[in-house]
Amino acid sequence: MLIVSPDENYIMLDVNEAYLSETNTTREDLVGKSVFAVFPGNPTDEVSKNIERTYYSFEQAVQTKQPHTMSNYRYDIPVRGTDEFEERYWTTTNTPILDENDQVIYFIHSPRNVTEIYQLQERERAGVEALKMQRKQLYATFMQAPVGIAIFRGEDYIVDLINPPLCEIYGKTVNEMLGKSVFEVLHHAKGLGYEQLLDEVRLTGVPFKAQASAAPLMRNGIVETAYLNFVYEPFYEDDGLISGVIAIVTEVTEEVAAKQYIEEAEERARLAVDAVGLGTFDLNLLTGEMSTSALFANIFGFEVPVAREEYIKAFHEDDLALWTKAHEEAKEKGVLFYEARVKWPDQSVHWARVEGRVIYNRDSEATRILGTAIDITEQRKAREEQQKLITLVANSVDLMSILRMDGTNSYINEAGKKMLGFTTAEEVLNTPISQLHAPEDYNLVQNEVLPTVISKGQWAGRMHIRHLQTGEVFPVFNNCIRINDPITGEIIGIGAVMRDQRPELAAKQAIEDSEQLLRNITTAAPTGLWMSNASGSLTYVNQTWVDWVGLSYDSQLGFGWLESILDQDREKVKQKFLRATVQQQLFEVEFRIVHVDGTIHWCLATGKPQYDKGENFSGYIGSCVDITEQKHLQQQKDDFIGIASHELKTPVTSIKAYTQILERMLLKKGEEMEAGMIRKMDAQINRLTNLIGDLLDVTKINSGKLQFNDRNFDFNELVQEVVEDLQRTTEQHQLIENLENIGIVYGDKERIGQVITNLVSNAIKYSPLAQQIVIHTQLSDNEVILGVEDFGLGIAEDKLNRVFEQFYRVSGDIQHTFPGLGLGLYISAEIIKREHGRIWVNSTLGRGSKFCFALPMRKKINK
Ligand code: ADP
């Protein structure tokens, strides 16, 4: 403390120790001296005005007689022995001391050194300032940061702070966002899990990071998917509590899109490579290492990529040299190309086409080849096929040419050149097609052929061409097609295939000639000739038949010929013909036709089944002979026989009666020998009677007058009667009966007896050396069967079926020694047929025969 006099010099009167030490002074420095002389102002301190302020405080204290205080003011202290000052801050009170007259005697100047406190305060203030500054800067940074930042507070995530970049990302303005729940504003993001993420960060304090997360955002009126990288950090209050979340967001939509685009482009490229079956490889020429795609391996027959050596081993040995050469050339040319065969592990051979690009380093040294491989086996095959096709075309016997649109040919094959008289290929190119035709024929080419091919794509037909050298004009069959550009579809040429028709025409002429000859022959033949197909339809009749019936050729085809047949015969012929066609058997039928002049003629038609190369029945070829004359003669013969036998019958009957009377008379007279002769006569008369009977029967059969008298009779009884009678006529043969119980049969007993008689007498007659004849009866399938078996001459196989024909007798030396007319079996067969039965024979020449017939047990009454 200082005691200072109140006069204007402010002389220091006294001082205490504390003051001295505070101000680095001694008592001598101060006492009796003016305050401001000892403590002058610091010339470097221009702002504090400490001298003025101290004067003022002193004056105040003196004038007001009240203590005056100055707080925290700067008053620097000179540093002893230097010109320097020491910065000091003070809080000082100047307290006036009064006498009894209330006059200021002196005042006490008591400064307190507050430098440290002041400096402390100052620093604090500066600190606060700096903090403020920092805040400001932070806010500026925050607001200008290129990333989006926001603070969401409370459990509703009210936007407390948000910077423009984030607003931009969200597609909102700052004002739209501030003070509102972020989900209220960005309602498209509601319910997508962001709430939970924020809650998690707010409640646990663990930050959350997301990369390229897709978020739906409404921007410019459109909801779009934005890809965002974001971080959620907890927002701590001063007290350490988490009151919200700081979100730091950057949009990476473009990067994601770009990445997707690249990925897609890569995928597309990969797909494209895969789709065309391209295998890829990367060969390091320095190390020899090669990496390949799976497809590349596949092309070489491997399932997965293998080492380069394996691939090399796969090459067909004949193509290895080619491969080496391709690689050598590649280093110079910069591109690798070869097509080589590779042998797969299964030994199958495939073609591969390998292409690559060589990559060089700075020293122009080839270091790498990048390339592709493709399986071209199919292509190769196609090329080979094409080659074959070309060979085929070149060697074709037909003319093959390609016409350019300028009217000249670009190609004519060898056959064509020869056909047209071309000698060089150049000639082909330079000769306009107009020269290849006679002028009158070229009209057709110009006006029909070419326009049709161009408009319709094709023309086929006959035309004439001209030989360039000889000038001969000859016909060809031409087949032209338009050739289109496979890409644009525009016409690029016309292909023609021409066949020289001269040989064909010559052959046709020959055929026609021979056909004419044949036609002449068949027309000249007095026989009808015909052909039918497999279904029985007539396909040909000759002129003879047409002339007979006087109808058109066409009207006779199919089934038209039947109309030419007499009504009474038509159905029979039709049925027989159709049956024969179905059974594919020889066909033979007799019928009557009406000739154009109205006369009725008998015909015998026969047909022989025909078979095609595949052994399939193809119909008949047949003839039709006019048998009217024969029929006429036969009729005359029948009539004669009829009349003759009828006329003979009466006298023979009388003769027989007289012989019997004569025999009895002679016996009475005891003329035994004469009677014996008469008996022999009677036997001969019996034979004569039988012959006449047979002849009469035949005429009856032929005229359809054979009578039948059907009734029930015991079959075996009949057999026994007949056998008994016949046993009497032979002493040599023993007739053995082998009869099954048959019972009653319905039929004409006499006629059936006649058949049995005939069979047994034949058996006796044609087995002159045998002793036995077996007659047996049998029931089978409601049929009664009778068989007569002998052990005599037998009948040759080829004659078996003919023995039932009228007047047929087996020829041969022995046979002719037996009497007969060849009518017995014919009559028997007719009888059996009329009784609805069957008759047949089995025989072996020299061994014997067995004649059988079968009759139905019950004949239908209505027949
Ligand atoms: P015919 O006996 O009057 O000549 P048939 O019609 O009875 O006439 O017989 C026809 C022909 O069949 C005979 O001529 C004969 O050649 C032959 N034939 C018939 N029966 C027999 C038989 N049992 N054995 C050998 N040939 C026979």
Short mmCIF file of N, CA and C in Angstrom, two decimals, residues 244-385:
data_model
loop_
_atom_site.label_atom_id
_atom_site.label_comp_id
_atom_site.label_asym_id
_atom_site.label_seq_id
_atom_site.Cartn_x
_atom_site.Cartn_y
_atom_site.Cartn_z
N GLY A 244 -29.93 -38.79 -29.26
CA GLY A 244 -30.33 -38.90 -30.67
C GLY A 244 -29.27 -39.61 -31.49
N VAL A 245 -29.39 -39.45 -32.77
CA VAL A 245 -28.48 -40.17 -33.67
C VAL A 245 -27.99 -39.19 -34.73
N ILE A 246 -26.70 -39.26 -34.98
CA ILE A 246 -26.16 -38.49 -36.08
C ILE A 246 -26.10 -39.41 -37.29
N ALA A 247 -26.67 -38.92 -38.36
CA ALA A 247 -26.62 -39.73 -39.58
C ALA A 247 -25.70 -39.06 -40.57
N ILE A 248 -24.79 -39.84 -41.10
CA ILE A 248 -23.89 -39.31 -42.13
C ILE A 248 -24.15 -40.15 -43.38
N VAL A 249 -24.59 -39.45 -44.42
CA VAL A 249 -25.10 -40.20 -45.58
C VAL A 249 -24.43 -39.72 -46.86
N THR A 250 -24.01 -40.67 -47.69
CA THR A 250 -23.58 -40.28 -49.05
C THR A 250 -24.36 -41.16 -50.02
N GLU A 251 -24.68 -40.53 -51.12
CA GLU A 251 -25.45 -41.28 -52.12
C GLU A 251 -24.48 -41.93 -53.11
N VAL A 252 -24.70 -43.22 -53.36
CA VAL A 252 -23.81 -43.94 -54.28
C VAL A 252 -24.62 -44.55 -55.41
N THR A 253 -25.81 -43.99 -55.63
CA THR A 253 -26.68 -44.56 -56.67
C THR A 253 -25.95 -44.68 -58.01
N GLU A 254 -25.28 -43.59 -58.36
CA GLU A 254 -24.62 -43.62 -59.66
C GLU A 254 -23.53 -44.68 -59.71
N GLU A 255 -22.79 -44.78 -58.60
CA GLU A 255 -21.73 -45.78 -58.56
C GLU A 255 -22.33 -47.18 -58.66
N VAL A 256 -23.43 -47.37 -57.90
CA VAL A 256 -24.07 -48.69 -57.93
C VAL A 256 -24.56 -48.98 -59.35
N ALA A 257 -25.19 -47.94 -59.94
CA ALA A 257 -25.71 -48.12 -61.30
C ALA A 257 -24.57 -48.44 -62.25
N ALA A 258 -23.47 -47.67 -62.07
CA ALA A 258 -22.33 -47.89 -62.95
C ALA A 258 -21.79 -49.30 -62.75
N LYS A 259 -21.72 -49.69 -61.46
CA LYS A 259 -21.20 -51.02 -61.18
C LYS A 259 -22.12 -52.09 -61.78
N GLN A 260 -23.43 -51.84 -61.58
CA GLN A 260 -24.40 -52.79 -62.15
C GLN A 260 -24.24 -52.84 -63.65
N TYR A 261 -24.05 -51.65 -64.22
CA TYR A 261 -23.93 -51.59 -65.68
C TYR A 261 -22.72 -52.39 -66.14
N ILE A 262 -21.63 -52.18 -65.40
CA ILE A 262 -20.41 -52.90 -65.77
C ILE A 262 -20.62 -54.40 -65.60
N GLU A 263 -21.24 -54.72 -64.45
CA GLU A 263 -21.48 -56.15 -64.20
C GLU A 263 -22.35 -56.75 -65.30
N GLU A 264 -23.38 -55.96 -65.64
CA GLU A 264 -24.29 -56.46 -66.67
C GLU A 264 -23.56 -56.58 -68.02
N ALA A 265 -22.75 -55.56 -68.29
CA ALA A 265 -22.00 -55.59 -69.55
C ALA A 265 -21.08 -56.80 -69.58
N GLU A 266 -20.44 -57.03 -68.42
CA GLU A 266 -19.55 -58.19 -68.33
C GLU A 266 -20.33 -59.47 -68.52
N GLU A 267 -21.50 -59.50 -67.84
CA GLU A 267 -22.35 -60.69 -67.91
C GLU A 267 -22.80 -60.91 -69.36
N ARG A 268 -23.16 -59.78 -69.98
CA ARG A 268 -23.61 -59.88 -71.38
C ARG A 268 -22.49 -60.43 -72.26
N ALA A 269 -21.33 -59.87 -72.04
CA ALA A 269 -20.19 -60.31 -72.85
C ALA A 269 -19.94 -61.80 -72.61
N ARG A 270 -20.02 -62.17 -71.31
CA ARG A 270 -19.77 -63.57 -70.97
C ARG A 270 -20.82 -64.47 -71.61
N LEU A 271 -22.09 -64.01 -71.49
CA LEU A 271 -23.18 -64.78 -72.09
C LEU A 271 -22.99 -64.90 -73.60
N ALA A 272 -22.59 -63.79 -74.19
CA ALA A 272 -22.40 -63.80 -75.63
C ALA A 272 -21.32 -64.80 -76.02
N VAL A 273 -20.25 -64.76 -75.26
CA VAL A 273 -19.14 -65.68 -75.54
C VAL A 273 -19.61 -67.12 -75.36
N ASP A 274 -20.38 -67.31 -74.25
CA ASP A 274 -20.90 -68.66 -74.00
C ASP A 274 -21.88 -69.07 -75.08
N ALA A 275 -22.73 -68.11 -75.42
CA ALA A 275 -23.81 -68.44 -76.35
C ALA A 275 -23.28 -68.90 -77.70
N VAL A 276 -22.23 -68.27 -78.16
CA VAL A 276 -21.71 -68.71 -79.45
C VAL A 276 -20.72 -69.85 -79.27
N GLY A 277 -20.61 -70.30 -78.02
CA GLY A 277 -19.75 -71.46 -77.78
C GLY A 277 -18.28 -71.13 -77.88
N LEU A 278 -17.95 -69.88 -77.55
CA LEU A 278 -16.55 -69.48 -77.63
C LEU A 278 -15.84 -69.84 -76.34
N GLY A 279 -14.77 -70.55 -76.47
CA GLY A 279 -13.91 -70.78 -75.33
C GLY A 279 -12.86 -69.69 -75.33
N THR A 280 -12.41 -69.28 -74.18
CA THR A 280 -11.41 -68.21 -74.16
C THR A 280 -10.12 -68.71 -73.51
N PHE A 281 -8.99 -68.08 -73.91
CA PHE A 281 -7.74 -68.47 -73.28
C PHE A 281 -6.82 -67.26 -73.14
N ASP A 282 -5.90 -67.37 -72.22
CA ASP A 282 -4.92 -66.31 -71.98
C ASP A 282 -3.58 -67.04 -71.83
N LEU A 283 -2.73 -66.84 -72.83
CA LEU A 283 -1.46 -67.58 -72.84
C LEU A 283 -0.32 -66.63 -72.53
N ASN A 284 0.43 -66.95 -71.49
CA ASN A 284 1.61 -66.17 -71.16
C ASN A 284 2.78 -66.78 -71.94
N LEU A 285 3.29 -65.98 -72.89
CA LEU A 285 4.32 -66.53 -73.77
C LEU A 285 5.67 -66.64 -73.06
N LEU A 286 5.83 -65.88 -71.99
CA LEU A 286 7.12 -65.91 -71.29
C LEU A 286 7.22 -67.14 -70.41
N THR A 287 6.12 -67.47 -69.73
CA THR A 287 6.18 -68.63 -68.84
C THR A 287 5.57 -69.88 -69.48
N GLY A 288 4.81 -69.67 -70.53
CA GLY A 288 4.15 -70.82 -71.16
C GLY A 288 2.88 -71.22 -70.44
N GLU A 289 2.54 -70.48 -69.39
CA GLU A 289 1.32 -70.81 -68.66
C GLU A 289 0.10 -70.35 -69.45
N MET A 290 -0.94 -71.09 -69.32
CA MET A 290 -2.14 -70.74 -70.06
C MET A 290 -3.36 -70.96 -69.18
N SER A 291 -4.20 -69.93 -69.11
CA SER A 291 -5.46 -70.14 -68.38
C SER A 291 -6.58 -70.17 -69.42
N THR A 292 -7.53 -71.08 -69.20
CA THR A 292 -8.58 -71.27 -70.21
C THR A 292 -9.93 -71.34 -69.53
N SER A 293 -10.94 -71.05 -70.30
CA SER A 293 -12.31 -71.17 -69.77
C SER A 293 -12.75 -72.63 -69.89
N ALA A 294 -13.81 -72.95 -69.17
CA ALA A 294 -14.33 -74.33 -69.21
C ALA A 294 -14.73 -74.70 -70.65
N LEU A 295 -15.31 -73.73 -71.33
CA LEU A 295 -15.74 -74.02 -72.71
C LEU A 295 -14.56 -74.35 -73.61
N PHE A 296 -13.46 -73.63 -73.38
CA PHE A 296 -12.24 -73.90 -74.14
C PHE A 296 -11.84 -75.36 -73.92
N ALA A 297 -11.87 -75.74 -72.64
CA ALA A 297 -11.51 -77.13 -72.32
C ALA A 297 -12.46 -78.10 -73.02
N ASN A 298 -13.75 -77.76 -73.00
CA ASN A 298 -14.76 -78.63 -73.63
C ASN A 298 -14.46 -78.84 -75.10
N ILE A 299 -14.05 -77.75 -75.76
CA ILE A 299 -13.78 -77.84 -77.20
C ILE A 299 -12.65 -78.83 -77.47
N PHE A 300 -11.73 -78.94 -76.51
CA PHE A 300 -10.63 -79.90 -76.65
C PHE A 300 -10.98 -81.25 -76.05
N GLY A 301 -12.24 -81.39 -75.62
CA GLY A 301 -12.68 -82.69 -75.12
C GLY A 301 -12.46 -82.89 -73.63
N PHE A 302 -12.05 -81.81 -72.94
CA PHE A 302 -11.86 -81.94 -71.50
C PHE A 302 -13.05 -81.35 -70.77
N GLU A 303 -13.29 -81.90 -69.58
CA GLU A 303 -14.44 -81.39 -68.83
C GLU A 303 -14.10 -80.09 -68.13
N VAL A 304 -12.87 -80.00 -67.66
CA VAL A 304 -12.43 -78.79 -66.95
C VAL A 304 -11.08 -78.38 -67.56
N PRO A 305 -10.70 -77.11 -67.36
CA PRO A 305 -9.43 -76.65 -67.92
C PRO A 305 -8.26 -77.52 -67.46
N VAL A 306 -7.31 -77.73 -68.37
CA VAL A 306 -6.12 -78.52 -68.05
C VAL A 306 -4.89 -77.70 -68.44
N ALA A 307 -3.72 -78.24 -68.18
CA ALA A 307 -2.47 -77.54 -68.50
C ALA A 307 -2.29 -77.49 -70.02
N ARG A 308 -1.47 -76.53 -70.45
CA ARG A 308 -1.31 -76.30 -71.88
C ARG A 308 -0.80 -77.55 -72.59
N GLU A 309 0.10 -78.29 -71.93
CA GLU A 309 0.67 -79.49 -72.57
C GLU A 309 -0.44 -80.46 -72.97
N GLU A 310 -1.46 -80.55 -72.08
CA GLU A 310 -2.55 -81.49 -72.36
C GLU A 310 -3.30 -81.07 -73.63
N TYR A 311 -3.47 -79.76 -73.73
CA TYR A 311 -4.18 -79.27 -74.92
C TYR A 311 -3.36 -79.60 -76.18
N ILE A 312 -2.05 -79.39 -76.07
CA ILE A 312 -1.20 -79.64 -77.25
C ILE A 312 -1.25 -81.11 -77.63
N LYS A 313 -1.26 -81.96 -76.59
CA LYS A 313 -1.30 -83.40 -76.85
C LYS A 313 -2.59 -83.80 -77.57
N ALA A 314 -3.62 -82.98 -77.37
CA ALA A 314 -4.92 -83.34 -77.96
C ALA A 314 -4.97 -83.14 -79.47
N PHE A 315 -4.03 -82.35 -80.00
CA PHE A 315 -4.08 -82.08 -81.44
C PHE A 315 -3.87 -83.36 -82.26
N HIS A 316 -4.58 -83.43 -83.32
CA HIS A 316 -4.41 -84.52 -84.28
C HIS A 316 -2.98 -84.45 -84.80
N GLU A 317 -2.27 -85.59 -84.83
CA GLU A 317 -0.84 -85.55 -85.16
C GLU A 317 -0.58 -84.88 -86.52
N ASP A 318 -1.53 -85.03 -87.44
CA ASP A 318 -1.33 -84.44 -88.77
C ASP A 318 -1.43 -82.92 -88.74
N ASP A 319 -2.02 -82.36 -87.68
CA ASP A 319 -2.23 -80.92 -87.64
C ASP A 319 -1.24 -80.20 -86.74
N LEU A 320 -0.34 -80.97 -86.12
CA LEU A 320 0.62 -80.36 -85.18
C LEU A 320 1.52 -79.35 -85.89
N ALA A 321 1.97 -79.69 -87.10
CA ALA A 321 2.87 -78.82 -87.84
C ALA A 321 2.17 -77.50 -88.14
N LEU A 322 0.91 -77.62 -88.51
CA LEU A 322 0.09 -76.45 -88.81
C LEU A 322 -0.04 -75.54 -87.58
N TRP A 323 -0.21 -76.17 -86.45
CA TRP A 323 -0.35 -75.44 -85.19
C TRP A 323 0.94 -74.68 -84.87
N THR A 324 2.11 -75.37 -85.04
CA THR A 324 3.40 -74.74 -84.75
C THR A 324 3.59 -73.52 -85.65
N LYS A 325 3.26 -73.72 -86.92
CA LYS A 325 3.45 -72.65 -87.89
C LYS A 325 2.57 -71.44 -87.52
N ALA A 326 1.34 -71.72 -87.14
CA ALA A 326 0.42 -70.64 -86.80
C ALA A 326 0.97 -69.82 -85.64
N HIS A 327 1.56 -70.51 -84.66
CA HIS A 327 2.10 -69.79 -83.50
C HIS A 327 3.32 -68.96 -83.87
N GLU A 328 4.15 -69.50 -84.75
CA GLU A 328 5.33 -68.75 -85.19
C GLU A 328 4.91 -67.48 -85.93
N GLU A 329 3.97 -67.65 -86.83
CA GLU A 329 3.50 -66.51 -87.62
C GLU A 329 2.82 -65.47 -86.74
N ALA A 330 2.15 -65.95 -85.70
CA ALA A 330 1.40 -65.04 -84.84
C ALA A 330 2.31 -63.98 -84.23
N LYS A 331 3.51 -64.39 -83.86
CA LYS A 331 4.44 -63.46 -83.20
C LYS A 331 4.80 -62.31 -84.13
N GLU A 332 4.84 -62.60 -85.42
CA GLU A 332 5.16 -61.54 -86.38
C GLU A 332 3.93 -60.73 -86.77
N LYS A 333 2.88 -61.43 -87.02
CA LYS A 333 1.69 -60.74 -87.55
C LYS A 333 0.85 -60.10 -86.45
N GLY A 334 1.01 -60.61 -85.23
CA GLY A 334 0.21 -60.04 -84.15
C GLY A 334 -1.13 -60.73 -83.97
N VAL A 335 -1.47 -61.59 -84.91
CA VAL A 335 -2.72 -62.34 -84.74
C VAL A 335 -2.45 -63.82 -84.94
N LEU A 336 -3.19 -64.60 -84.16
CA LEU A 336 -3.06 -66.05 -84.24
C LEU A 336 -4.32 -66.59 -84.90
N PHE A 337 -4.14 -67.48 -85.85
CA PHE A 337 -5.33 -68.10 -86.45
C PHE A 337 -4.97 -69.49 -86.96
N TYR A 338 -5.75 -70.45 -86.59
CA TYR A 338 -5.62 -71.76 -87.22
C TYR A 338 -6.89 -72.59 -86.98
N GLU A 339 -7.07 -73.55 -87.86
CA GLU A 339 -8.15 -74.51 -87.69
C GLU A 339 -7.51 -75.89 -87.67
N ALA A 340 -7.73 -76.60 -86.61
CA ALA A 340 -7.04 -77.89 -86.50
C ALA A 340 -7.98 -78.93 -85.90
N ARG A 341 -7.62 -80.17 -86.13
CA ARG A 341 -8.42 -81.25 -85.56
C ARG A 341 -7.90 -81.59 -84.17
N VAL A 342 -8.81 -81.87 -83.27
CA VAL A 342 -8.41 -82.33 -81.95
C VAL A 342 -9.07 -83.67 -81.69
N LYS A 343 -8.29 -84.50 -81.01
CA LYS A 343 -8.82 -85.84 -80.71
C LYS A 343 -9.27 -85.82 -79.26
N TRP A 344 -10.53 -86.11 -79.03
CA TRP A 344 -11.07 -86.13 -77.68
C TRP A 344 -10.67 -87.45 -77.01
N PRO A 345 -10.75 -87.45 -75.68
CA PRO A 345 -10.38 -88.70 -74.99
C PRO A 345 -11.19 -89.91 -75.50
N ASP A 346 -12.40 -89.68 -75.98
CA ASP A 346 -13.18 -90.82 -76.50
C ASP A 346 -12.79 -91.16 -77.94
N GLN A 347 -11.69 -90.55 -78.40
CA GLN A 347 -11.13 -90.83 -79.73
C GLN A 347 -11.91 -90.19 -80.88
N SER A 348 -13.00 -89.48 -80.56
CA SER A 348 -13.72 -88.82 -81.65
C SER A 348 -12.92 -87.59 -82.08
N VAL A 349 -13.01 -87.26 -83.36
CA VAL A 349 -12.21 -86.16 -83.90
C VAL A 349 -13.11 -84.94 -84.10
N HIS A 350 -12.65 -83.78 -83.62
CA HIS A 350 -13.42 -82.54 -83.75
C HIS A 350 -12.54 -81.46 -84.35
N TRP A 351 -13.19 -80.49 -84.95
CA TRP A 351 -12.46 -79.38 -85.51
C TRP A 351 -12.56 -78.18 -84.58
N ALA A 352 -11.42 -77.50 -84.35
CA ALA A 352 -11.44 -76.30 -83.52
C ALA A 352 -10.84 -75.15 -84.32
N ARG A 353 -11.46 -73.98 -84.21
CA ARG A 353 -10.85 -72.80 -84.81
C ARG A 353 -10.36 -71.91 -83.66
N VAL A 354 -9.06 -71.59 -83.67
CA VAL A 354 -8.48 -70.79 -82.60
C VAL A 354 -8.03 -69.46 -83.18
N GLU A 355 -8.43 -68.37 -82.52
CA GLU A 355 -8.04 -67.04 -82.97
C GLU A 355 -7.51 -66.29 -81.76
N GLY A 356 -6.49 -65.48 -81.95
CA GLY A 356 -5.96 -64.76 -80.81
C GLY A 356 -5.27 -63.49 -81.23
N ARG A 357 -5.03 -62.62 -80.24
CA ARG A 357 -4.34 -61.37 -80.49
C ARG A 357 -3.08 -61.39 -79.62
N VAL A 358 -1.97 -61.04 -80.27
CA VAL A 358 -0.71 -61.09 -79.54
C VAL A 358 -0.49 -59.74 -78.86
N ILE A 359 0.00 -59.80 -77.62
CA ILE A 359 0.27 -58.55 -76.88
C ILE A 359 1.79 -58.45 -76.67
N TYR A 360 2.31 -57.25 -76.96
CA TYR A 360 3.77 -57.05 -76.89
C TYR A 360 4.12 -56.14 -75.73
N ASN A 361 5.33 -56.28 -75.18
CA ASN A 361 5.76 -55.33 -74.15
C ASN A 361 6.51 -54.18 -74.82
N ARG A 362 7.10 -53.29 -73.98
CA ARG A 362 7.73 -52.09 -74.54
C ARG A 362 8.90 -52.43 -75.45
N ASP A 363 9.50 -53.60 -75.20
CA ASP A 363 10.64 -53.99 -76.04
C ASP A 363 10.16 -54.74 -77.29
N SER A 364 8.88 -54.61 -77.60
CA SER A 364 8.29 -55.26 -78.77
C SER A 364 8.46 -56.77 -78.71
N GLU A 365 8.44 -57.25 -77.49
CA GLU A 365 8.57 -58.70 -77.33
C GLU A 365 7.16 -59.25 -77.09
N ALA A 366 6.81 -60.29 -77.83
CA ALA A 366 5.47 -60.87 -77.66
C ALA A 366 5.41 -61.54 -76.29
N THR A 367 4.47 -61.13 -75.47
CA THR A 367 4.42 -61.65 -74.11
C THR A 367 3.18 -62.48 -73.85
N ARG A 368 2.14 -62.23 -74.62
CA ARG A 368 0.86 -62.80 -74.22
C ARG A 368 0.00 -63.00 -75.47
N ILE A 369 -0.81 -63.99 -75.46
CA ILE A 369 -1.83 -64.10 -76.51
C ILE A 369 -3.18 -64.29 -75.82
N LEU A 370 -4.10 -63.43 -76.17
CA LEU A 370 -5.46 -63.55 -75.66
C LEU A 370 -6.32 -64.00 -76.82
N GLY A 371 -7.16 -64.96 -76.59
CA GLY A 371 -7.95 -65.39 -77.75
C GLY A 371 -9.11 -66.30 -77.41
N THR A 372 -9.67 -66.81 -78.47
CA THR A 372 -10.87 -67.64 -78.34
C THR A 372 -10.71 -68.91 -79.17
N ALA A 373 -11.54 -69.89 -78.82
CA ALA A 373 -11.59 -71.12 -79.61
C ALA A 373 -13.05 -71.46 -79.81
N ILE A 374 -13.35 -72.04 -80.96
CA ILE A 374 -14.74 -72.44 -81.21
C ILE A 374 -14.74 -73.79 -81.93
N ASP A 375 -15.73 -74.60 -81.59
CA ASP A 375 -15.84 -75.91 -82.22
C ASP A 375 -16.48 -75.71 -83.59
N ILE A 376 -15.78 -76.06 -84.64
CA ILE A 376 -16.33 -75.85 -85.98
C ILE A 376 -16.53 -77.18 -86.70
N THR A 377 -16.68 -78.25 -85.89
CA THR A 377 -16.87 -79.57 -86.50
C THR A 377 -18.05 -79.56 -87.46
N GLU A 378 -19.17 -78.99 -86.94
CA GLU A 378 -20.38 -78.96 -87.77
C GLU A 378 -20.14 -78.17 -89.06
N GLN A 379 -19.50 -77.01 -88.88
CA GLN A 379 -19.20 -76.16 -90.03
C GLN A 379 -18.37 -76.90 -91.05
N ARG A 380 -17.35 -77.59 -90.51
CA ARG A 380 -16.46 -78.34 -91.38
C ARG A 380 -17.21 -79.39 -92.16
N LYS A 381 -18.08 -80.07 -91.38
CA LYS A 381 -18.88 -81.11 -92.02
C LYS A 381 -19.72 -80.49 -93.12
N ALA A 382 -20.34 -79.34 -92.75
CA ALA A 382 -21.18 -78.66 -93.73
C ALA A 382 -20.36 -78.30 -94.96
N ARG A 383 -19.11 -77.84 -94.70
CA ARG A 383 -18.26 -77.46 -95.82
C ARG A 383 -17.96 -78.68 -96.69
N GLU A 384 -17.69 -79.80 -95.99
CA GLU A 384 -17.43 -81.03 -96.74
C GLU A 384 -18.65 -81.42 -97.57
N GLU A 385 -19.83 -81.26 -96.89
CA GLU A 385 -21.07 -81.58 -97.60
C GLU A 385 -21.20 -80.69 -98.84
#
